[in-house]
Amino acid sequence: EVLRIDADLRARMSASHRSGCPLRLAELRYLRLSYVDFSGRARVGELVVHRDHAEGVVGVFERLYDARWPIRRMELVDGFPDSEGRADDDASMAANNTSGYNCRAVAGTDRWSDHAYGAAIDLNPVQNPYVIGSDSFPPAGLRFASLDRSRGATLPPGVIGSGDVVVDAFAEIGWEWGGDWTGAKDYQHFSASGN
């Protein structure tokens, strides 16, 4: 289901969107998506993405649902506010939350993240951590950081690997996987720009 951002949702998104963000809320769409949890039960989650990507993202999650590919949780990042009332990406990752839109900079920079453009999604961050050097974000993802994710490798549930249904589904809409980056690996991250 693809919906415009209404007044109620605008109020709910006060942690992820504010004045000065690169997009207006009118450019975003709210998605209610079916997914399968780690117990195999059907759930309904929510994501916000740019309107230009909404239908494609719905198609991706339909494929993941049909494949019974498990997702831990899928809530708006606004449910994880920091002490200043802004959506806290670290807290969302620690909660193993699959998320999309968040008006934030790339970690350690003043450059807008693709999440701030509604053009990136992070899936199961614990099973698919951002790995730079010996560090894992979130820290609980460290045990998954060195898994063999090559095509055909046997992986635990919810872990993304090369050429699997997740990578293929996003590739079909032109999105790239952070697991293909050289240097640091962002296994949870898919984006329209590849950044």
CSV table of C-alpha atoms in Angstrom, one decimal:
chain,number,residue,atom,x,y,z
A,1,GLU,CA,0.0,0.0,0.0
A,2,VAL,CA,1.4,3.4,-1.0
A,3,LEU,CA,0.1,6.5,0.8
A,4,ARG,CA,0.8,10.2,0.8
A,5,ILE,CA,2.1,11.8,4.0
A,6,ASP,CA,-1.0,13.0,5.8
A,7,ALA,CA,-1.2,15.2,8.9
A,8,ASP,CA,-1.1,12.3,11.3
A,9,LEU,CA,2.0,10.8,9.7
A,10,ARG,CA,3.6,14.3,9.5
A,11,ALA,CA,3.3,14.4,13.3
A,12,ARG,CA,4.7,10.9,13.7
A,13,MET,CA,7.7,11.8,11.5
A,14,SER,CA,8.9,14.8,13.6
A,15,ALA,CA,12.0,12.9,14.6
A,16,SER,CA,13.1,12.0,11.0
A,17,HIS,CA,12.0,15.1,9.2
A,18,ARG,CA,12.5,18.8,10.0
A,19,SER,CA,13.1,22.2,8.4
A,20,GLY,CA,16.3,22.2,6.3
A,21,CYS,CA,16.0,18.7,5.0
A,22,PRO,CA,16.6,18.2,1.3
A,23,LEU,CA,13.1,16.9,0.5
A,24,ARG,CA,9.6,18.1,1.3
A,25,LEU,CA,7.3,15.6,2.9
A,26,ALA,CA,5.1,15.9,-0.2
A,27,GLU,CA,7.9,14.2,-2.2
A,28,LEU,CA,7.8,11.1,0.1
A,29,ARG,CA,5.4,8.2,0.3
A,30,TYR,CA,4.4,6.0,3.2
A,31,LEU,CA,4.5,2.2,2.5
A,32,ARG,CA,2.6,-0.5,4.4
A,33,LEU,CA,4.4,-3.7,3.5
A,34,SER,CA,3.8,-7.4,4.3
A,35,TYR,CA,6.8,-9.3,5.5
A,36,VAL,CA,7.6,-12.5,7.2
A,37,ASP,CA,9.2,-12.4,10.6
A,38,PHE,CA,11.9,-14.7,12.0
A,39,SER,CA,9.2,-17.0,13.3
A,40,GLY,CA,7.6,-17.3,9.9
A,41,ARG,CA,4.6,-15.2,10.8
A,42,ALA,CA,3.2,-12.7,8.4
A,43,ARG,CA,3.5,-9.1,9.6
A,44,VAL,CA,2.8,-5.6,8.3
A,45,GLY,CA,5.6,-3.1,8.5
A,46,GLU,CA,6.1,0.5,7.4
A,47,LEU,CA,8.7,2.4,5.4
A,48,VAL,CA,9.0,5.9,3.9
A,49,VAL,CA,10.7,6.4,0.6
A,50,HIS,CA,10.8,9.0,-2.2
A,51,ARG,CA,7.6,8.9,-4.3
A,52,ASP,CA,9.7,8.0,-7.4
A,53,HIS,CA,10.9,4.7,-5.7
A,54,ALA,CA,7.6,3.7,-4.0
A,55,GLU,CA,6.2,1.2,-6.5
A,56,GLY,CA,9.6,-0.4,-7.1
A,57,VAL,CA,10.2,-0.8,-3.4
A,58,VAL,CA,6.7,-2.4,-3.0
A,59,GLY,CA,7.7,-4.9,-5.7
A,60,VAL,CA,11.0,-5.7,-3.9
A,61,PHE,CA,9.2,-6.5,-0.6
A,62,GLU,CA,6.5,-8.5,-2.5
A,63,ARG,CA,9.4,-10.7,-3.8
A,64,LEU,CA,10.9,-11.0,-0.3
A,65,TYR,CA,7.5,-12.0,1.2
A,66,ASP,CA,6.9,-14.6,-1.5
A,67,ALA,CA,10.4,-16.0,-0.9
A,68,ARG,CA,9.6,-16.1,2.9
A,69,TRP,CA,12.8,-14.1,3.4
A,70,PRO,CA,12.7,-13.1,7.1
A,71,ILE,CA,12.8,-9.5,8.5
A,72,ARG,CA,13.2,-8.9,12.2
A,73,ARG,CA,11.1,-5.6,12.3
A,74,MET,CA,10.1,-2.8,10.1
A,75,GLU,CA,9.1,0.5,11.8
A,76,LEU,CA,9.6,4.1,11.1
A,77,VAL,CA,13.0,5.3,12.4
A,78,ASP,CA,11.0,8.0,14.4
A,79,GLY,CA,10.3,5.3,17.0
A,80,PHE,CA,14.0,5.6,18.0
A,81,PRO,CA,14.6,9.2,19.0
A,82,ASP,CA,17.9,10.5,20.5
A,83,SER,CA,18.1,13.0,23.4
A,84,GLU,CA,17.5,15.9,21.0
A,85,GLY,CA,14.4,14.3,19.5
A,86,ARG,CA,16.0,13.3,16.2
A,87,ALA,CA,15.7,9.9,14.8
A,88,ASP,CA,18.7,7.9,16.0
A,89,ASP,CA,20.1,5.6,13.3
A,90,ASP,CA,22.3,3.8,15.9
A,91,ALA,CA,19.3,3.0,18.1
A,92,SER,CA,17.3,1.8,15.1
A,93,MET,CA,20.2,-0.5,14.0
A,94,ALA,CA,20.6,-1.8,17.5
A,95,ALA,CA,16.9,-2.8,17.5
A,96,ASN,CA,17.5,-4.7,14.3
A,97,ASN,CA,15.0,-2.4,12.5
A,98,THR,CA,14.6,-2.3,8.8
A,99,SER,CA,14.2,1.3,7.8
A,100,GLY,CA,14.1,3.8,5.0
A,101,TYR,CA,13.8,7.6,5.1
A,102,ASN,CA,15.7,9.5,7.7
A,103,CYS,CA,16.9,13.1,7.2
A,104,ARG,CA,20.5,12.6,8.3
A,105,ALA,CA,24.0,13.0,7.1
A,106,VAL,CA,26.4,10.2,6.2
A,107,ALA,CA,28.1,9.2,9.5
A,108,GLY,CA,31.1,11.3,10.2
A,109,THR,CA,30.4,13.8,7.4
A,110,ASP,CA,28.2,16.9,6.7
A,111,ARG,CA,26.9,15.3,3.4
A,112,TRP,CA,23.3,14.2,3.2
A,113,SER,CA,22.8,10.4,3.3
A,114,ASP,CA,20.7,8.7,0.5
A,115,HIS,CA,18.3,8.0,3.4
A,116,ALA,CA,17.7,11.8,3.5
A,117,TYR,CA,16.5,11.6,-0.1
A,118,GLY,CA,14.2,8.6,0.5
A,119,ALA,CA,16.5,6.6,-1.7
A,120,ALA,CA,18.0,4.0,0.7
A,121,ILE,CA,16.8,1.1,2.8
A,122,ASP,CA,18.7,-0.8,5.6
A,123,LEU,CA,17.6,-4.4,6.1
A,124,ASN,CA,18.1,-6.5,9.3
A,125,PRO,CA,21.1,-4.4,10.5
A,126,VAL,CA,22.3,-6.9,13.1
A,127,GLN,CA,22.5,-9.8,10.6
A,128,ASN,CA,23.9,-7.3,8.0
A,129,PRO,CA,26.1,-4.8,9.8
A,130,TYR,CA,28.1,-1.9,8.4
A,131,VAL,CA,31.7,-3.1,8.8
A,132,ILE,CA,34.7,-0.8,8.7
A,133,GLY,CA,38.0,-2.2,9.7
A,134,SER,CA,37.4,-4.3,12.9
A,135,ASP,CA,34.3,-2.3,13.8
A,136,SER,CA,30.7,-3.4,13.3
A,137,PHE,CA,27.6,-1.1,13.4
A,138,PRO,CA,25.6,-2.1,15.2
A,139,PRO,CA,28.0,-3.8,17.6
A,140,ALA,CA,25.7,-6.8,18.0
A,141,GLY,CA,26.3,-7.5,14.3
A,142,LEU,CA,30.0,-8.3,14.9
A,143,ARG,CA,29.3,-12.1,14.9
A,144,PHE,CA,27.9,-11.7,11.4
A,145,ALA,CA,30.6,-9.4,10.1
A,146,SER,CA,33.0,-12.0,8.7
A,147,LEU,CA,30.4,-14.5,7.2
A,148,ASP,CA,31.1,-15.7,3.7
A,149,ARG,CA,28.4,-13.9,1.7
A,150,SER,CA,29.6,-15.1,-1.7
A,151,ARG,CA,27.1,-16.4,-4.2
A,152,GLY,CA,25.7,-19.8,-3.1
A,153,ALA,CA,27.1,-19.6,0.4
A,154,THR,CA,24.8,-21.1,3.1
A,155,LEU,CA,23.8,-18.2,5.4
A,156,PRO,CA,21.7,-17.9,8.5
A,157,PRO,CA,18.1,-16.6,8.2
A,158,GLY,CA,17.9,-12.8,7.4
A,159,VAL,CA,21.5,-12.6,6.2
A,160,ILE,CA,22.0,-11.0,2.8
A,161,GLY,CA,24.4,-12.7,0.4
A,162,SER,CA,25.6,-12.1,-3.2
A,163,GLY,CA,23.1,-13.1,-5.8
A,164,ASP,CA,20.4,-13.9,-3.3
A,165,VAL,CA,16.7,-12.9,-3.6
A,166,VAL,CA,17.3,-9.6,-1.8
A,167,VAL,CA,20.2,-8.4,-3.9
A,168,ASP,CA,18.5,-9.6,-7.1
A,169,ALA,CA,15.2,-7.9,-6.2
A,170,PHE,CA,16.8,-4.5,-5.5
A,171,ALA,CA,19.0,-4.9,-8.6
A,172,GLU,CA,15.9,-5.2,-10.7
A,173,ILE,CA,14.8,-1.7,-9.6
A,174,GLY,CA,18.3,-0.3,-10.2
A,175,TRP,CA,19.4,-0.2,-6.5
A,176,GLU,CA,22.9,-1.3,-5.5
A,177,TRP,CA,24.0,-3.2,-2.4
A,178,GLY,CA,26.5,-1.9,0.1
A,179,GLY,CA,27.9,-5.4,0.4
A,180,ASP,CA,29.5,-4.9,-3.0
A,181,TRP,CA,31.5,-1.8,-1.9
A,182,THR,CA,35.3,-2.0,-1.8
A,183,GLY,CA,36.8,-1.2,1.5
A,184,ALA,CA,34.1,-0.8,4.1
A,185,LYS,CA,31.0,-3.1,3.6
A,186,ASP,CA,27.5,-1.9,4.4
A,187,TYR,CA,25.7,-5.3,4.2
A,188,GLN,CA,22.3,-3.8,5.4
A,189,HIS,CA,22.3,-1.0,2.8
A,190,PHE,CA,20.6,-0.7,-0.5
A,191,SER,CA,20.4,2.6,-2.4
A,192,ALA,CA,19.4,4.1,-5.7
A,193,SER,CA,22.7,5.9,-6.1
A,194,GLY,CA,25.0,3.1,-4.9
A,195,ASN,CA,26.3,5.3,-2.1
